[in-house]
JSON list of C-alpha atoms in Angstrom, two decimals:
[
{"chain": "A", "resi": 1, "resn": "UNK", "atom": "CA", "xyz": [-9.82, 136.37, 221.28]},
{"chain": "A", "resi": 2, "resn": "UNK", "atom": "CA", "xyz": [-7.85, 133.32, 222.47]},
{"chain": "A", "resi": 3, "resn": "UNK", "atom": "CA", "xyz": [-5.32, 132.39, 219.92]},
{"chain": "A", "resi": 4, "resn": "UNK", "atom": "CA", "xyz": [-4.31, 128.95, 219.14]},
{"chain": "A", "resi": 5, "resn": "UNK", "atom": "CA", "xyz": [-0.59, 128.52, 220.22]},
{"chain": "A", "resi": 6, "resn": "UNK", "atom": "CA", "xyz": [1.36, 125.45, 217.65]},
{"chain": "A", "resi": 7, "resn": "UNK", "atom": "CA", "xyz": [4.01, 123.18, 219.01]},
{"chain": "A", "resi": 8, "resn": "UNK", "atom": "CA", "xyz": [6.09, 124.41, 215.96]},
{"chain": "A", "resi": 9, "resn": "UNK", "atom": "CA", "xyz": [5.90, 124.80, 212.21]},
{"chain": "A", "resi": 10, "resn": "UNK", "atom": "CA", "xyz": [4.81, 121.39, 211.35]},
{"chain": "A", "resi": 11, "resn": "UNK", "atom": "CA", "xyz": [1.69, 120.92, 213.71]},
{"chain": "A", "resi": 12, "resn": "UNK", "atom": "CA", "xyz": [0.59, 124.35, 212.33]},
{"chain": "A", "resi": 13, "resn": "UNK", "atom": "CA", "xyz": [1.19, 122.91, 208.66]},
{"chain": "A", "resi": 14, "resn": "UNK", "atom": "CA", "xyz": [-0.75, 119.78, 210.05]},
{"chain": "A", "resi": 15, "resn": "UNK", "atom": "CA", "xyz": [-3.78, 121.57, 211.23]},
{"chain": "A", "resi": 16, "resn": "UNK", "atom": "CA", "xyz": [-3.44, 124.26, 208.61]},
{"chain": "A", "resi": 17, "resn": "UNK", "atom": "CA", "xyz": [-3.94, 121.39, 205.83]},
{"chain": "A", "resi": 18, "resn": "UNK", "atom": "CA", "xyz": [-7.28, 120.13, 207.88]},
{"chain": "A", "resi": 19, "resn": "UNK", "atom": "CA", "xyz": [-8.81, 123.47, 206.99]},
{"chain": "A", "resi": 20, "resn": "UNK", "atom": "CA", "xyz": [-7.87, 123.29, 203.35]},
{"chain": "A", "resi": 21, "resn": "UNK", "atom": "CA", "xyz": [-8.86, 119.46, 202.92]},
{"chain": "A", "resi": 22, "resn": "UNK", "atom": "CA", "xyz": [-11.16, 120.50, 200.30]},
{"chain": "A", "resi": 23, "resn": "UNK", "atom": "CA", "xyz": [-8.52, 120.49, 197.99]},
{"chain": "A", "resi": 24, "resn": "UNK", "atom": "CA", "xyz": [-6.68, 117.13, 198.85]},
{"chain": "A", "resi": 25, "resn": "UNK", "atom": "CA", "xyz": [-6.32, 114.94, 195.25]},
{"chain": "A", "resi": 26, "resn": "UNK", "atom": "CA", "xyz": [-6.52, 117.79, 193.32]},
{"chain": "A", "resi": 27, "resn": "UNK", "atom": "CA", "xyz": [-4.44, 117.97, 189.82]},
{"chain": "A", "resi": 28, "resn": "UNK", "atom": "CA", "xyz": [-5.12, 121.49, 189.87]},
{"chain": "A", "resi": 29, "resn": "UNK", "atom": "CA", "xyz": [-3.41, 122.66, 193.28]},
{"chain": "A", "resi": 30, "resn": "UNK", "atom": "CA", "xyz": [0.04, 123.88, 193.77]},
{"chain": "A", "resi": 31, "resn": "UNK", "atom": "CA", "xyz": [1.73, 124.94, 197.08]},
{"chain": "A", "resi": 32, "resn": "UNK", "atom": "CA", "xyz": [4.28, 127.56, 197.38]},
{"chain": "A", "resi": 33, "resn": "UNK", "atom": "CA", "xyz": [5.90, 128.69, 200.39]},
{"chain": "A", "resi": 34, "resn": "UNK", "atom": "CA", "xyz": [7.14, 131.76, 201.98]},
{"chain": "A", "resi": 35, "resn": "UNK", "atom": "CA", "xyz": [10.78, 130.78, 202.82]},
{"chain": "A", "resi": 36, "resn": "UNK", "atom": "CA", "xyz": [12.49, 130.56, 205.59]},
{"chain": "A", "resi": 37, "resn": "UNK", "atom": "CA", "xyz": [9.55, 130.26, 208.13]},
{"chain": "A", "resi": 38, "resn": "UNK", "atom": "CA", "xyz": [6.62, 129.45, 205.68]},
{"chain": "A", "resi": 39, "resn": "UNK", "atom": "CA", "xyz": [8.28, 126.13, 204.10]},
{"chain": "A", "resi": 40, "resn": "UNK", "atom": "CA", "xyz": [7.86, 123.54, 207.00]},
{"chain": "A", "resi": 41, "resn": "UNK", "atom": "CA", "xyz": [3.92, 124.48, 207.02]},
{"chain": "A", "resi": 42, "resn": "UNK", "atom": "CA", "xyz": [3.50, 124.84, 203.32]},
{"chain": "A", "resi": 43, "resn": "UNK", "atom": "CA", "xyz": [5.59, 121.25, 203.02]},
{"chain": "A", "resi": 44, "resn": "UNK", "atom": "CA", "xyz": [2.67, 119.77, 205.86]},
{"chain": "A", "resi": 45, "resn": "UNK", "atom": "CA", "xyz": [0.20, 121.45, 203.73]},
{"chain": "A", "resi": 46, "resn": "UNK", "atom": "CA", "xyz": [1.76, 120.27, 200.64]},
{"chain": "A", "resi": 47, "resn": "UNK", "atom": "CA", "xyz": [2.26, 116.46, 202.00]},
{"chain": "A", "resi": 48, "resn": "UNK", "atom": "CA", "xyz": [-1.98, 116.20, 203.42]},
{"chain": "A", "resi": 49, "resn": "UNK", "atom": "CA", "xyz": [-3.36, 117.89, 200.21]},
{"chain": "A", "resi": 50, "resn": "UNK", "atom": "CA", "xyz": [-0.87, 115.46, 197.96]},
{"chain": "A", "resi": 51, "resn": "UNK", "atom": "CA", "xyz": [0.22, 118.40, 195.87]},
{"chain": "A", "resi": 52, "resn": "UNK", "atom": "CA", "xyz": [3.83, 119.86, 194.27]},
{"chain": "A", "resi": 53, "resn": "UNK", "atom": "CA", "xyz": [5.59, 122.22, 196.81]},
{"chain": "A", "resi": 54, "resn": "UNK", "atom": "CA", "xyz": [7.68, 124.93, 195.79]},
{"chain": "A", "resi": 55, "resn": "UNK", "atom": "CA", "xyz": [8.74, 128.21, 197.38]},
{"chain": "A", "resi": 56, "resn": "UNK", "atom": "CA", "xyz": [8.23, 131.59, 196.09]},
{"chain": "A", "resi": 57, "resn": "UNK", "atom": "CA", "xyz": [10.38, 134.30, 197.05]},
{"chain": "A", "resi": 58, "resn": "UNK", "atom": "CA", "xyz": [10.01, 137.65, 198.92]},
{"chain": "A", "resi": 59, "resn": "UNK", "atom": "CA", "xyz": [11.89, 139.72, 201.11]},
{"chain": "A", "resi": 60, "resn": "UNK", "atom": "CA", "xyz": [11.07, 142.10, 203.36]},
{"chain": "A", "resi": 61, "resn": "UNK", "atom": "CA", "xyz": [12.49, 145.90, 203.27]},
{"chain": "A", "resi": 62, "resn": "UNK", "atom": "CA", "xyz": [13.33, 146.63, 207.07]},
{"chain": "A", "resi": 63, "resn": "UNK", "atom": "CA", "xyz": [13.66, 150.36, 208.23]},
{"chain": "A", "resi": 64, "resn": "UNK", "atom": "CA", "xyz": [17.40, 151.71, 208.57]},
{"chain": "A", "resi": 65, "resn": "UNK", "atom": "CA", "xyz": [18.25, 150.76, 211.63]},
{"chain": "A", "resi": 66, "resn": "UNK", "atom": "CA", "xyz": [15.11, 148.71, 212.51]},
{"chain": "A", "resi": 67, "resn": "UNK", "atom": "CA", "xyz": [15.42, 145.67, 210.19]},
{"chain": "A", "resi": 68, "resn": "UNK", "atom": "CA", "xyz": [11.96, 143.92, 211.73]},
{"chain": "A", "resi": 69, "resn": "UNK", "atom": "CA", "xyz": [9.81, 147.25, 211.01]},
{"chain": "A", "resi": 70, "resn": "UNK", "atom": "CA", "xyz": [8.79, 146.89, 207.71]},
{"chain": "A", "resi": 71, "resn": "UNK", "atom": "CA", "xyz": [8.51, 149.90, 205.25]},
{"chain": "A", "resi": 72, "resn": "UNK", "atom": "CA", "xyz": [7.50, 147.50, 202.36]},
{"chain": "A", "resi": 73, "resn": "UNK", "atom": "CA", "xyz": [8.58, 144.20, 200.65]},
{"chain": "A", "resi": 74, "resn": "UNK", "atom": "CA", "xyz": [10.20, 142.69, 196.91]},
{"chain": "A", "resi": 75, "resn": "UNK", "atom": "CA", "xyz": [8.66, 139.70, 195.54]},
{"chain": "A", "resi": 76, "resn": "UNK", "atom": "CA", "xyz": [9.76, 137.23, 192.47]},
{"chain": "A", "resi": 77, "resn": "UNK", "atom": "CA", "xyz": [9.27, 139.06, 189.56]},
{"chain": "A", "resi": 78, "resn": "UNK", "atom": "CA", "xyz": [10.48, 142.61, 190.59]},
{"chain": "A", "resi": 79, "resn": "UNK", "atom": "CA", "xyz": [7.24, 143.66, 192.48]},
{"chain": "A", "resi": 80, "resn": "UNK", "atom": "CA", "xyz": [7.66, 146.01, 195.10]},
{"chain": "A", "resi": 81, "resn": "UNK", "atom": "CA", "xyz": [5.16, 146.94, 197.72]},
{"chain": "A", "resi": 82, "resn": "UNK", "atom": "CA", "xyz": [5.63, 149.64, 200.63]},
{"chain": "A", "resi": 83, "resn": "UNK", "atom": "CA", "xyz": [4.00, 150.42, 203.49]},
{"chain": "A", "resi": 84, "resn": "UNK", "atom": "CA", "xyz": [3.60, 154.60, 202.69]},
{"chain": "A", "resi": 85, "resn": "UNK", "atom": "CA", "xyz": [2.44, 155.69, 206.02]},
{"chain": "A", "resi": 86, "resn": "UNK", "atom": "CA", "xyz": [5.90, 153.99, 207.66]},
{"chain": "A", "resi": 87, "resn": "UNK", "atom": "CA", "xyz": [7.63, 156.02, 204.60]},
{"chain": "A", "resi": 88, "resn": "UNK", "atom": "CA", "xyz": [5.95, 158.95, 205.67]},
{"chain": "A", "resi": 89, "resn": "UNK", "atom": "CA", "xyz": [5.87, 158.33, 209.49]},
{"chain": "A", "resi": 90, "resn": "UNK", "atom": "CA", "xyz": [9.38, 158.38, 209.51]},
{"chain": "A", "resi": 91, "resn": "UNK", "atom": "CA", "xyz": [10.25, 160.39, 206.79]},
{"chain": "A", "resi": 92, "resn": "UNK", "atom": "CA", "xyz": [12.71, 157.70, 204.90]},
{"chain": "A", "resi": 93, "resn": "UNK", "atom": "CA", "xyz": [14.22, 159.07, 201.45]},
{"chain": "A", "resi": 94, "resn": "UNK", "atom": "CA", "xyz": [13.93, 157.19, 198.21]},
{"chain": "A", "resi": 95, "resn": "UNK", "atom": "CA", "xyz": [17.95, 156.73, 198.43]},
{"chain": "A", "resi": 96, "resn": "UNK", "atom": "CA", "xyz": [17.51, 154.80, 201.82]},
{"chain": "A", "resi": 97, "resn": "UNK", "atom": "CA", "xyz": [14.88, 152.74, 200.34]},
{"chain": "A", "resi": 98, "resn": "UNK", "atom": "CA", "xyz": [16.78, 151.69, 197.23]},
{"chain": "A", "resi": 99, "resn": "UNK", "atom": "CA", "xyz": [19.95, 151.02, 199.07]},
{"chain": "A", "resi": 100, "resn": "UNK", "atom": "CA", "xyz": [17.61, 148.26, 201.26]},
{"chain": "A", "resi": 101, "resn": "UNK", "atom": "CA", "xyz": [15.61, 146.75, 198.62]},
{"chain": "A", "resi": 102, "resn": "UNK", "atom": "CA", "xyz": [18.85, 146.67, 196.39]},
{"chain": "A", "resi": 103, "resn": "UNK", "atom": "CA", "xyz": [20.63, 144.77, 199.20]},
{"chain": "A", "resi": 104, "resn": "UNK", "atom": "CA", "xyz": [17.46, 142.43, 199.79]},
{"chain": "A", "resi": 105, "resn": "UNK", "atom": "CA", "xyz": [17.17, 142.07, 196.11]},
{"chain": "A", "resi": 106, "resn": "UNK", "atom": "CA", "xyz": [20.62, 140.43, 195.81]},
{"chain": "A", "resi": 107, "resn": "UNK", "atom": "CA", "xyz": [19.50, 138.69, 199.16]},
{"chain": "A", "resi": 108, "resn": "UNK", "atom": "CA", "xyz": [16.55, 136.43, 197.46]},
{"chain": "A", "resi": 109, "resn": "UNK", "atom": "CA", "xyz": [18.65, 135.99, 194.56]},
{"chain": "A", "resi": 110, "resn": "UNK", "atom": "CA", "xyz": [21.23, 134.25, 196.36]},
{"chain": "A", "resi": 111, "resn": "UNK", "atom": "CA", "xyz": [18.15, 131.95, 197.96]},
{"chain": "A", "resi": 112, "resn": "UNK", "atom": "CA", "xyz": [16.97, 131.24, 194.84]},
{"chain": "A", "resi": 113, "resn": "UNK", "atom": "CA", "xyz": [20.12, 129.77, 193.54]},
{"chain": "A", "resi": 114, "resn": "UNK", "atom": "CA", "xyz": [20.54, 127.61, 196.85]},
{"chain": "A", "resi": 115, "resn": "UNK", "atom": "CA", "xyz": [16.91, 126.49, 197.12]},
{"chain": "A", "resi": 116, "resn": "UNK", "atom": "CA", "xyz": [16.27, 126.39, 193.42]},
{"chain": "A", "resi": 117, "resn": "UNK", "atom": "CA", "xyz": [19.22, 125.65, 191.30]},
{"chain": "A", "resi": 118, "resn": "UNK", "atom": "CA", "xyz": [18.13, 125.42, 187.58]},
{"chain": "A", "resi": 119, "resn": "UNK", "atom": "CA", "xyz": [15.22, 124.12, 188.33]},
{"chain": "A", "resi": 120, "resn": "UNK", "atom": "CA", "xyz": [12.02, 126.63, 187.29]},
{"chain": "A", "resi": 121, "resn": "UNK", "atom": "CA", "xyz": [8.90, 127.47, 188.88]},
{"chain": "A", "resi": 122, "resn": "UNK", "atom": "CA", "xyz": [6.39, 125.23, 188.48]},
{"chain": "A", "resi": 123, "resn": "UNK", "atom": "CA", "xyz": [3.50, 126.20, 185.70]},
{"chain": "A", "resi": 124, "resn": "UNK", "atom": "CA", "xyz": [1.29, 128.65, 187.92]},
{"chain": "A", "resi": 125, "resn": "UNK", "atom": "CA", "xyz": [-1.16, 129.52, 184.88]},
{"chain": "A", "resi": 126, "resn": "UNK", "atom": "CA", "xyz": [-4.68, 128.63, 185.58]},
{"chain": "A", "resi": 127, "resn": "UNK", "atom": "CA", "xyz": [-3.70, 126.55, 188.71]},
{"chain": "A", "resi": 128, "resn": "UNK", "atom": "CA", "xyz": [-4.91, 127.33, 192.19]},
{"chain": "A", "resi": 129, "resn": "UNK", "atom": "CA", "xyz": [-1.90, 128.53, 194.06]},
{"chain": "A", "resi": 130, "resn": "UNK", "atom": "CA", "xyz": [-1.95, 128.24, 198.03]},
{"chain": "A", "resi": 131, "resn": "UNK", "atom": "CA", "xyz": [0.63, 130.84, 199.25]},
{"chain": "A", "resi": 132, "resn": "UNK", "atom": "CA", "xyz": [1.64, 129.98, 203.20]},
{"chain": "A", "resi": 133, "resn": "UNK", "atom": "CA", "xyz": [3.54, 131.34, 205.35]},
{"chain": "A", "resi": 134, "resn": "UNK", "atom": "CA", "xyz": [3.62, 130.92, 209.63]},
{"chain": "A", "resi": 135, "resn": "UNK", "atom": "CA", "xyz": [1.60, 133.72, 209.54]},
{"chain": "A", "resi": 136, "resn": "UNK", "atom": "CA", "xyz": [1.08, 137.60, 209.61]},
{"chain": "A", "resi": 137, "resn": "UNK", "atom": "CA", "xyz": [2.29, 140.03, 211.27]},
{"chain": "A", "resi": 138, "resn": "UNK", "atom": "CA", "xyz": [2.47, 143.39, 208.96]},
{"chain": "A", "resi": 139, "resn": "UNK", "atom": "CA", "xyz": [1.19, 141.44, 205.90]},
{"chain": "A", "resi": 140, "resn": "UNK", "atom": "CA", "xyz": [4.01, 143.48, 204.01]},
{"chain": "A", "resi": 141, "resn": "UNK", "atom": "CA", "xyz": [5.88, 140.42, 202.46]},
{"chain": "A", "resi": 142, "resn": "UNK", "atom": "CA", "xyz": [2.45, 138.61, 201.78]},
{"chain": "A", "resi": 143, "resn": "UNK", "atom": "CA", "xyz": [0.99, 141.47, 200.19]},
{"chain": "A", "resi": 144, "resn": "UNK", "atom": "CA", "xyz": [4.47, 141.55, 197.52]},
{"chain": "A", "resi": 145, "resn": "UNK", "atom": "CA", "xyz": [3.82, 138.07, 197.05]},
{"chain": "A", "resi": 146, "resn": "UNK", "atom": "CA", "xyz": [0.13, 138.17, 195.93]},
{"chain": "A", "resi": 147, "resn": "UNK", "atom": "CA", "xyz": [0.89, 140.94, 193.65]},
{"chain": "A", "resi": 148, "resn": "UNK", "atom": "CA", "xyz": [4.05, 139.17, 192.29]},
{"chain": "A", "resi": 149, "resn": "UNK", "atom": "CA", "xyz": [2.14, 135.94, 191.66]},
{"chain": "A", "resi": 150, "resn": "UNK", "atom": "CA", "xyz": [-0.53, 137.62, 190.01]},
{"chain": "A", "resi": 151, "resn": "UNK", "atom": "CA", "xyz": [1.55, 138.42, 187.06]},
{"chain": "A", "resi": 152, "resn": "UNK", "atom": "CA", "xyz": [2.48, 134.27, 186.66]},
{"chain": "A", "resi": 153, "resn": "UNK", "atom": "CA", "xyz": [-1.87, 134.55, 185.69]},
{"chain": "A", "resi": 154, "resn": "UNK", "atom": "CA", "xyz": [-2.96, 131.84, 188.17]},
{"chain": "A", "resi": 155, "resn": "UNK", "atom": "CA", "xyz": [-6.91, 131.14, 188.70]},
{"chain": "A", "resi": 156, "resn": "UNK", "atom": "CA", "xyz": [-6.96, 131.65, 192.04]},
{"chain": "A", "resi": 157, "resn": "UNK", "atom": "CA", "xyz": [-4.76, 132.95, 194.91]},
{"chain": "A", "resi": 158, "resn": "UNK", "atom": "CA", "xyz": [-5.45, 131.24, 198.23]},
{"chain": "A", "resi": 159, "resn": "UNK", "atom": "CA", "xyz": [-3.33, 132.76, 201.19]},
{"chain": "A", "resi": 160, "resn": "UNK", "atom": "CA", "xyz": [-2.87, 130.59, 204.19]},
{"chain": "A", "resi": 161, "resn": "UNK", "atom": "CA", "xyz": [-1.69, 130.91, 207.50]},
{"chain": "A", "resi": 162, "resn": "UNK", "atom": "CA", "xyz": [-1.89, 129.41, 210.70]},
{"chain": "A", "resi": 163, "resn": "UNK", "atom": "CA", "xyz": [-2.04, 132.93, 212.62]},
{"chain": "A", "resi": 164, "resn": "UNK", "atom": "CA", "xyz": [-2.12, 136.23, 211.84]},
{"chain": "A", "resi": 165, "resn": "UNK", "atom": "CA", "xyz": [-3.09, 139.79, 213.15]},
{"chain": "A", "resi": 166, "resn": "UNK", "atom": "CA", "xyz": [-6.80, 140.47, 212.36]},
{"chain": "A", "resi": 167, "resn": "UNK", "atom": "CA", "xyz": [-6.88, 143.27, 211.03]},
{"chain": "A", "resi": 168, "resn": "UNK", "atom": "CA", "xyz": [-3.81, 142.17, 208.10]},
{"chain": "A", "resi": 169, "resn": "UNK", "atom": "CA", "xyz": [-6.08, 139.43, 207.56]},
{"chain": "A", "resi": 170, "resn": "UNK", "atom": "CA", "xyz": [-9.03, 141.12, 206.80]},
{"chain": "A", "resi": 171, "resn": "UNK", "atom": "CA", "xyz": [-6.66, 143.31, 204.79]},
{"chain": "A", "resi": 172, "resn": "UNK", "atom": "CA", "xyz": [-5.46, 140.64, 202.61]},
{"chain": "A", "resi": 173, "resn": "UNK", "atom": "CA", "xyz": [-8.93, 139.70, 201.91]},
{"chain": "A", "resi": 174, "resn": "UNK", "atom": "CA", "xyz": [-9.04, 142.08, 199.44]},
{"chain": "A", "resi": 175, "resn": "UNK", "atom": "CA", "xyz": [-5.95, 141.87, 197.50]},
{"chain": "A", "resi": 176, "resn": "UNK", "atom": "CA", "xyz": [-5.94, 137.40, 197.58]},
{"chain": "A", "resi": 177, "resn": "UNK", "atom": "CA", "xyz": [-8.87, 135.65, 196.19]},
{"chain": "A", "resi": 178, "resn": "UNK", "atom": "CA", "xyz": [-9.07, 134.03, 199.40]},
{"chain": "A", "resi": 179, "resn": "UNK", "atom": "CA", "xyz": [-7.96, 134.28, 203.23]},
{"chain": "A", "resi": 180, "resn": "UNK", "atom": "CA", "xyz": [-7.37, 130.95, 205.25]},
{"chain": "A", "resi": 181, "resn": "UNK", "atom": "CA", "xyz": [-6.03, 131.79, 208.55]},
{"chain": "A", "resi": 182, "resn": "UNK", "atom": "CA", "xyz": [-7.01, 129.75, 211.39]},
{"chain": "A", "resi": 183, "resn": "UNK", "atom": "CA", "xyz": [-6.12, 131.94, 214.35]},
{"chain": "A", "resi": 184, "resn": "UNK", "atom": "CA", "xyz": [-6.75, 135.88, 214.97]},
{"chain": "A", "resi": 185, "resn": "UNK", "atom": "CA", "xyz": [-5.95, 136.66, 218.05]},
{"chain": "A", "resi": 186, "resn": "UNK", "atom": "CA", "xyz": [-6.26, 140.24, 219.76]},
{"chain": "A", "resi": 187, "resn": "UNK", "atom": "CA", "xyz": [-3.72, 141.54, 220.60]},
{"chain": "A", "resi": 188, "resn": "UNK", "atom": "CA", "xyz": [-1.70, 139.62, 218.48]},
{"chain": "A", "resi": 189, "resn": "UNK", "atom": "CA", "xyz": [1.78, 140.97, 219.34]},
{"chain": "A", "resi": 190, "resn": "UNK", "atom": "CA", "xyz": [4.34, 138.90, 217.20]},
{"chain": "A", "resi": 191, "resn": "UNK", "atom": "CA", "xyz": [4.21, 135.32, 215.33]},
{"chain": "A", "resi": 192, "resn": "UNK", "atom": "CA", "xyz": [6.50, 133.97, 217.79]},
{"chain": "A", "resi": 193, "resn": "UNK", "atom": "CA", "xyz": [4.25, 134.31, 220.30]},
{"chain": "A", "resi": 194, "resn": "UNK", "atom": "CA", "xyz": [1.97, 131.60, 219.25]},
{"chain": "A", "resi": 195, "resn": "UNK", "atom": "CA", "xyz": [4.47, 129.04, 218.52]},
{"chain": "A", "resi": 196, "resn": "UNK", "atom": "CA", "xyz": [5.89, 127.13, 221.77]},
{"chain": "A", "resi": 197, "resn": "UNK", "atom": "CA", "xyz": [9.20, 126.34, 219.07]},
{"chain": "A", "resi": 198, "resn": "UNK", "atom": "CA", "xyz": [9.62, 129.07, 216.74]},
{"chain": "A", "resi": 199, "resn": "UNK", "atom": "CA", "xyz": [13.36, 128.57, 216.21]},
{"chain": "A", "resi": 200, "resn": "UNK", "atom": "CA", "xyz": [14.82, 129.76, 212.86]},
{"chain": "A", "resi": 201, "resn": "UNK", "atom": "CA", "xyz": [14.47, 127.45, 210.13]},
{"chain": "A", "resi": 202, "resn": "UNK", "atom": "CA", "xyz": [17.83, 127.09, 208.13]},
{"chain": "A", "resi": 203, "resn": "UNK", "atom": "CA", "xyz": [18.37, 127.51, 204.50]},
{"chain": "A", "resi": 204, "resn": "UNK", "atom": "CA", "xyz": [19.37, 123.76, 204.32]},
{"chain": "A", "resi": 205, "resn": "UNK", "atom": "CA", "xyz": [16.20, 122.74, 206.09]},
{"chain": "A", "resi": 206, "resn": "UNK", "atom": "CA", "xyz": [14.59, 124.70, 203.24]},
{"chain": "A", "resi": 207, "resn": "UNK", "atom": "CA", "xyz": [16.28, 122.36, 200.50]},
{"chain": "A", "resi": 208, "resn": "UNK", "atom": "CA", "xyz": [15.72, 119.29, 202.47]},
{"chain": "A", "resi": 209, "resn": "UNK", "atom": "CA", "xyz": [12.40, 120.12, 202.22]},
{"chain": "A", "resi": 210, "resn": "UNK", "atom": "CA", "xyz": [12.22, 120.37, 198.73]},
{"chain": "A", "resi": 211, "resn": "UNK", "atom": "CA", "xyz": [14.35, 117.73, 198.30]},
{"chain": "A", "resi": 212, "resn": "UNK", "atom": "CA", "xyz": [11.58, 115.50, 199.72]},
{"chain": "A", "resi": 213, "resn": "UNK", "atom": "CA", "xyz": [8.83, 116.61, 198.50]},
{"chain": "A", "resi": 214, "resn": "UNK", "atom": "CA", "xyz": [10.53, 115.74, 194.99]},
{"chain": "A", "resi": 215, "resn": "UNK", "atom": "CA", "xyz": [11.15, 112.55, 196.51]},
{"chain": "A", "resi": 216, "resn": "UNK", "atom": "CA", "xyz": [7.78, 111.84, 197.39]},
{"chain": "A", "resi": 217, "resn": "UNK", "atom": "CA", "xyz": [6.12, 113.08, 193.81]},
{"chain": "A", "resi": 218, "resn": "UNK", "atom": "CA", "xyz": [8.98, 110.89, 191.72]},
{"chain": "A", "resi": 219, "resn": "UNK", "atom": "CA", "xyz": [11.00, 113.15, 190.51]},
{"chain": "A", "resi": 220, "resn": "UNK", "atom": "CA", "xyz": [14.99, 113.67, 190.66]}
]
C-alpha cells in the first residue's frame, strides 16, 4: 500500500484533525499527546477540534545496548507494558529490565516537571480522550499509554495517528476503544520514513506548545 508521506508534524496534525472533525466544538473532548514527537500533531489536532491539549507521559524501555528496540514501555501512573517475545527472544533478565525502566522512570519524571510544573492533568473522567502520537512503529509506548489512561476512568479512548505499521494498528484496535490512523503502509519500515522533516522536536518546543494552547483557551 502507498503510504501518505507529511511535510512534517504539523501537516500530519492538520490532516489528522480532518479525519476526527466529528468531534470539533465538543465540551466533552480532550487531547493528550505523546511527547516529544506526538505534541506538534496532537497541538494541530487540538487547535482544528477547539479542545484543551495536554501531554501524557510514556517512555519507552529500549534493549541493553539497542535503545530503539523496544522490550516494553512505562506510562503515567506506574503502568508497565513489555513486549515478552523480545524478553524471551533475547533472553533479557528481570535485573536488566529494572535497571532501564528505573532509569526511564526518573526520565519522564524529569519531563513532567519541565512540561508540567504544578499544573495537574486535566479531569479525564468520563471525557473522550484522543491519545496522538506521529505514529506507530512497535505500538509499545501506545499500548502503556492506553492502559495507563484507563485507570484516570475516561469514556472513551480514541488513539490517533497519522501513520503506523498495519499490523500495530490492527493490534491496538483491541486494547483502545478506537483506532484513527490515516496511513498503513506495507512495508512500513520506520516513522521517519513518511515524514519529508522528521527532525527532533525539543523539550522547549514541547512547552511552547502548551504554553499556547493555554494562550488560546484563556488561561495563565
Amino acid at each position: 500500500m502507498q503510504g501518505i508521506v507529511f511535510k512534517d508534524r504539523h501537516d500530519a496534525g492538520g490532516r489528522l484533525a480532518e479525519k476526527l472533525s466529528n468531534l470539533e466544538g465538543r465540551d466533552d473532548v480532550v487531547v493528550l499527546g505523546l511527547p516529544r514527537g506526538g505534541l506538534p500533531v496532537a497541538y494541530e489536532v487540538a487547535r482544528a477540534l477547539d479542545a484543551p491539549l495536554d501531554l501524557f507521559l510514556v517512555r519507552k524501555l529500549g534493549v541493553p545496548g539497542q535503545p530503539e528496540f523496544a522490550m516494553g514501555a512505562i506510562a503515567m501512573g506506574g503502568v508497565q507494558v513489555m513486549n515478552n517475545d523480545v524478553i524471551k527472544m533475547l533472553n533479557l533478565r528481570p535485573a536488566d529490565i529494572e535497571q532501564v525502566a528505573a532509569r526511564e522512570g526518573e526520565e519522564m519524571e524529569r519531563r513532567n516537571r519541565i512540561y508540567r510544573g504544578d499544573r495537574p492533568l486535566p479531569e479525564l473522567r468520563n471525557k473522550i480522550v484522543l491519545l496522538v502520537d506521529d505514529g506507530l512503529a512497535t505500538g509499545a509506548t501506545m499500548r502503556a499509554a492506553v492502559t495507563g489512561l484507563r485507570s484516570f476512568q475516561p469514556a472513551k479512548i480514541i488513539v490517533a495517528v497519522p501513520t503506523g505499521a498495519p499490523e500495530v494498528c490492527a493490534r491496538l484496535e483491541v486494547e483502545a476503544d478506537q483506532v484513527v490512523c490515516l496511513s498503513t503502509p506495507q512495508p512500513f519500515e520506520a516513522v521517519g520514513a513518511w515524514y519529508r522533516d522528521f527532525s527532533q522536536t525539543s523539550d522547549q518546543e514541547v512547552c511552547e506548545l502548551l504554553a499556547r494552547d493555554r494562550q488560546r483557551r484563556g488561561e495563565a
